[in-house]
Amino acid sequence: MSEQSIRRLAEYLKNARRAVFFGGAGVSTESGIPDFRSTDGLYRQQWRYPPETILSHDFFVEHTEEFFDFYRKKMLFPDVRPNAAHLALAELEGRGILSAVITQNIDGLHQAAGSKNVVELHGSVLRNHCVRCGRAFQMQDILNAPGVPRCGCGGVIKPDVVLYGEQLPADAIENALDAIARADLLIIGGTSLSVYPAAGFAESYTGPLAILNRTPTPMDRRADVLISQPIGQAFAAVMALLDETPQ
Ligand code: NAD
């Protein structure tokens, strides 16, 4: 563990009042949800179609049954719990240090950890609606339904997840850009920064930057702090330093 980088991040956090965390699938791997691009991630697993294809709007419309087969097996994790990274971010918000979590994740774990201001760029598996009448459904309704989940009105129930080929919600984009523009520290974590447009949101930021990612990212050159150990472990170490009382 890079002790010095952990200390530097703790120092930055001590002085921050509007820190923003921008994260992705790597934040939840320590909770047991695979990411896309790691060696054990979804992109390395064998499916008839690549995940980008299956998780696209066109595939949802044209191969709805196959979409839900993949979606239930690979995107829904009803028993997962927040890990040390989610919990630390919620704690930092509670202490008035962090102003927002911007996430590309769809697992709802930041809210489960207690974070209040969470910007979900790609939606959430916890929300679902009938494409015909708009009625809301729970994740459990998707899990329980055999084949294609349907509403009482006959319409297909669609997860409120942004599929490839769909637009990001306008309010999420606005809230994310606004939080980053006002940030006094940006922490990027658990993301390969390769899914656009989300990955581009941090590009115009010029303040102090920390990146916590197991593998290199396109923004590493710009970072003031770089940490490559597992993000849950790293945040646990940072929080322990923040809790140390000065001698
Ligand atoms: P990605 O799979 O492209 O990248 C994940 C990054 O996290 C990798 O660079 C990896 O090295 C790093 N990483 C993995 N585990 C880590 C750990 N414990 N500590 C530190 N770093 C770790 O993910 P992405 O950039 O978020 O883009 C993929 C897209 O897939 C996103 O849009 C996201 O919505 C979606 N997705 C979400 C979930 C989820 O909600 N949990 C899971 C899989 C994919």
mmCIF file of C-alpha atoms in Angstrom, residues 63-199:
data_model
loop_
_atom_site.group_PDB
_atom_site.id
_atom_site.type_symbol
_atom_site.label_atom_id
_atom_site.label_comp_id
_atom_site.label_asym_id
_atom_site.label_seq_id
_atom_site.Cartn_x
_atom_site.Cartn_y
_atom_site.Cartn_z
ATOM 1 C CA HIS A 63 -34.018 -9.872 -28.504
ATOM 2 C CA THR A 64 -35.914 -9.026 -25.326
ATOM 3 C CA GLU A 65 -35.866 -12.548 -23.874
ATOM 4 C CA GLU A 66 -32.099 -12.947 -24.350
ATOM 5 C CA PHE A 67 -31.560 -9.469 -22.909
ATOM 6 C CA PHE A 68 -33.374 -10.429 -19.708
ATOM 7 C CA ASP A 69 -31.561 -13.760 -19.472
ATOM 8 C CA PHE A 70 -28.209 -11.927 -19.437
ATOM 9 C CA TYR A 71 -29.510 -9.059 -17.318
ATOM 10 C CA ARG A 72 -30.837 -11.334 -14.557
ATOM 11 C CA LYS A 73 -27.669 -13.439 -14.450
ATOM 12 C CA LYS A 74 -25.069 -10.682 -14.756
ATOM 13 C CA MET A 75 -26.515 -7.348 -13.698
ATOM 14 C CA LEU A 76 -28.763 -8.137 -10.716
ATOM 15 C CA PHE A 77 -27.191 -8.816 -7.321
ATOM 16 C CA PRO A 78 -29.990 -8.653 -4.751
ATOM 17 C CA ASP A 79 -27.831 -9.660 -1.761
ATOM 18 C CA VAL A 80 -24.821 -7.357 -2.150
ATOM 19 C CA ARG A 81 -23.795 -4.880 0.525
ATOM 20 C CA PRO A 82 -21.836 -1.613 0.424
ATOM 21 C CA ASN A 83 -18.092 -1.985 1.005
ATOM 22 C CA ALA A 84 -15.603 0.265 2.799
ATOM 23 C CA ALA A 85 -15.404 2.662 -0.176
ATOM 24 C CA HIS A 86 -19.175 3.261 -0.293
ATOM 25 C CA LEU A 87 -19.269 3.665 3.504
ATOM 26 C CA ALA A 88 -16.332 6.108 3.568
ATOM 27 C CA LEU A 89 -17.945 8.305 0.895
ATOM 28 C CA ALA A 90 -21.207 8.446 2.861
ATOM 29 C CA GLU A 91 -19.242 9.338 5.996
ATOM 30 C CA LEU A 92 -17.330 12.097 4.167
ATOM 31 C CA GLU A 93 -20.598 13.612 2.982
ATOM 32 C CA GLY A 94 -21.964 13.491 6.539
ATOM 33 C CA ARG A 95 -18.850 15.320 7.793
ATOM 34 C CA GLY A 96 -19.351 18.168 5.289
ATOM 35 C CA ILE A 97 -16.259 17.260 3.253
ATOM 36 C CA LEU A 98 -17.852 15.690 0.171
ATOM 37 C CA SER A 99 -20.661 17.381 -1.761
ATOM 38 C CA ALA A 100 -21.594 14.700 -4.311
ATOM 39 C CA VAL A 101 -21.037 11.185 -5.560
ATOM 40 C CA ILE A 102 -21.314 10.905 -9.320
ATOM 41 C CA THR A 103 -21.573 7.281 -10.339
ATOM 42 C CA GLN A 104 -21.714 5.294 -13.537
ATOM 43 C CA ASN A 105 -22.897 2.348 -11.438
ATOM 44 C CA ILE A 106 -26.431 1.091 -11.482
ATOM 45 C CA ASP A 107 -26.348 -0.968 -8.271
ATOM 46 C CA GLY A 108 -27.694 1.546 -5.715
ATOM 47 C CA LEU A 109 -24.881 0.760 -3.250
ATOM 48 C CA HIS A 110 -23.951 4.396 -2.564
ATOM 49 C CA GLN A 111 -27.478 5.110 -1.336
ATOM 50 C CA ALA A 112 -27.473 1.833 0.620
ATOM 51 C CA ALA A 113 -24.318 3.088 2.373
ATOM 52 C CA GLY A 114 -26.069 6.338 3.319
ATOM 53 C CA SER A 115 -24.906 8.782 0.640
ATOM 54 C CA LYS A 116 -27.592 11.410 -0.003
ATOM 55 C CA ASN A 117 -26.423 13.413 -3.009
ATOM 56 C CA VAL A 118 -25.832 10.661 -5.571
ATOM 57 C CA VAL A 119 -25.917 11.466 -9.283
ATOM 58 C CA GLU A 120 -26.681 8.280 -11.201
ATOM 59 C CA LEU A 121 -25.487 8.833 -14.750
ATOM 60 C CA HIS A 122 -26.578 5.417 -15.988
ATOM 61 C CA GLY A 123 -29.751 4.887 -13.954
ATOM 62 C CA SER A 124 -30.445 2.107 -11.451
ATOM 63 C CA VAL A 125 -31.449 -1.561 -11.488
ATOM 64 C CA LEU A 126 -33.639 -0.761 -8.470
ATOM 65 C CA ARG A 127 -36.095 1.218 -10.615
ATOM 66 C CA ASN A 128 -38.119 -0.289 -13.447
ATOM 67 C CA HIS A 129 -41.181 0.778 -15.377
ATOM 68 C CA CYS A 130 -43.739 -0.535 -17.851
ATOM 69 C CA VAL A 131 -42.950 0.833 -21.307
ATOM 70 C CA ARG A 132 -46.678 0.992 -22.096
ATOM 71 C CA CYS A 133 -48.399 2.484 -18.994
ATOM 72 C CA GLY A 134 -45.392 3.723 -16.991
ATOM 73 C CA ARG A 135 -46.228 1.738 -13.832
ATOM 74 C CA ALA A 136 -43.225 1.341 -11.492
ATOM 75 C CA PHE A 137 -41.788 -2.049 -10.528
ATOM 76 C CA GLN A 138 -39.161 -3.356 -8.088
ATOM 77 C CA MET A 139 -36.007 -5.259 -8.966
ATOM 78 C CA GLN A 140 -37.617 -8.296 -7.332
ATOM 79 C CA ASP A 141 -40.416 -8.194 -9.922
ATOM 80 C CA ILE A 142 -37.789 -8.584 -12.652
ATOM 81 C CA LEU A 143 -36.081 -11.405 -10.766
ATOM 82 C CA ASN A 144 -39.341 -13.264 -10.105
ATOM 83 C CA ALA A 145 -40.782 -13.022 -13.618
ATOM 84 C CA PRO A 146 -40.166 -15.971 -15.942
ATOM 85 C CA GLY A 147 -38.795 -14.828 -19.331
ATOM 86 C CA VAL A 148 -39.742 -11.303 -20.326
ATOM 87 C CA PRO A 149 -41.219 -9.414 -17.323
ATOM 88 C CA ARG A 150 -44.599 -7.908 -18.156
ATOM 89 C CA CYS A 151 -46.961 -5.452 -16.522
ATOM 90 C CA GLY A 152 -50.635 -6.293 -15.929
ATOM 91 C CA CYS A 153 -51.416 -4.099 -18.972
ATOM 92 C CA GLY A 154 -49.274 -6.383 -21.169
ATOM 93 C CA GLY A 155 -46.384 -3.926 -21.622
ATOM 94 C CA VAL A 156 -42.765 -5.006 -21.156
ATOM 95 C CA ILE A 157 -41.139 -3.856 -17.902
ATOM 96 C CA LYS A 158 -37.902 -2.042 -18.695
ATOM 97 C CA PRO A 159 -35.141 -1.382 -16.162
ATOM 98 C CA ASP A 160 -34.411 2.354 -15.686
ATOM 99 C CA VAL A 161 -30.853 1.703 -16.814
ATOM 100 C CA VAL A 162 -29.229 3.674 -19.609
ATOM 101 C CA LEU A 163 -28.528 1.131 -22.341
ATOM 102 C CA TYR A 164 -25.899 1.596 -25.033
ATOM 103 C CA GLY A 165 -27.496 3.771 -27.713
ATOM 104 C CA GLU A 166 -29.687 5.635 -25.182
ATOM 105 C CA GLN A 167 -29.260 9.198 -23.905
ATOM 106 C CA LEU A 168 -28.074 9.928 -20.380
ATOM 107 C CA PRO A 169 -30.749 11.681 -18.261
ATOM 108 C CA ALA A 170 -30.428 15.454 -18.794
ATOM 109 C CA ASP A 171 -30.790 16.292 -15.084
ATOM 110 C CA ALA A 172 -28.014 13.848 -14.163
ATOM 111 C CA ILE A 173 -25.671 15.414 -16.720
ATOM 112 C CA GLU A 174 -26.462 18.893 -15.426
ATOM 113 C CA ASN A 175 -26.015 17.909 -11.759
ATOM 114 C CA ALA A 176 -22.748 16.094 -12.486
ATOM 115 C CA LEU A 177 -21.229 18.977 -14.440
ATOM 116 C CA ASP A 178 -22.378 21.474 -11.835
ATOM 117 C CA ALA A 179 -20.892 19.490 -8.917
ATOM 118 C CA ILE A 180 -17.567 19.056 -10.764
ATOM 119 C CA ALA A 181 -17.433 22.753 -11.688
ATOM 120 C CA ARG A 182 -17.772 23.688 -7.985
ATOM 121 C CA ALA A 183 -15.515 20.940 -6.599
ATOM 122 C CA ASP A 184 -12.450 21.817 -4.513
ATOM 123 C CA LEU A 185 -11.157 18.233 -4.853
ATOM 124 C CA LEU A 186 -12.066 15.586 -7.411
ATOM 125 C CA ILE A 187 -11.588 11.912 -6.596
ATOM 126 C CA ILE A 188 -11.955 9.530 -9.505
ATOM 127 C CA GLY A 189 -12.182 5.856 -8.576
ATOM 128 C CA GLY A 190 -12.900 2.401 -9.949
ATOM 129 C CA THR A 191 -13.451 3.475 -13.523
ATOM 130 C CA SER A 192 -11.524 2.802 -16.723
ATOM 131 C CA LEU A 193 -12.778 6.206 -17.976
ATOM 132 C CA SER A 194 -13.646 4.623 -21.285
ATOM 133 C CA VAL A 195 -17.456 4.908 -21.420
ATOM 134 C CA TYR A 196 -18.512 8.196 -23.003
ATOM 135 C CA PRO A 197 -19.991 10.723 -22.521
ATOM 136 C CA ALA A 198 -19.614 10.096 -18.734
ATOM 137 C CA ALA A 199 -15.837 9.643 -18.928
#
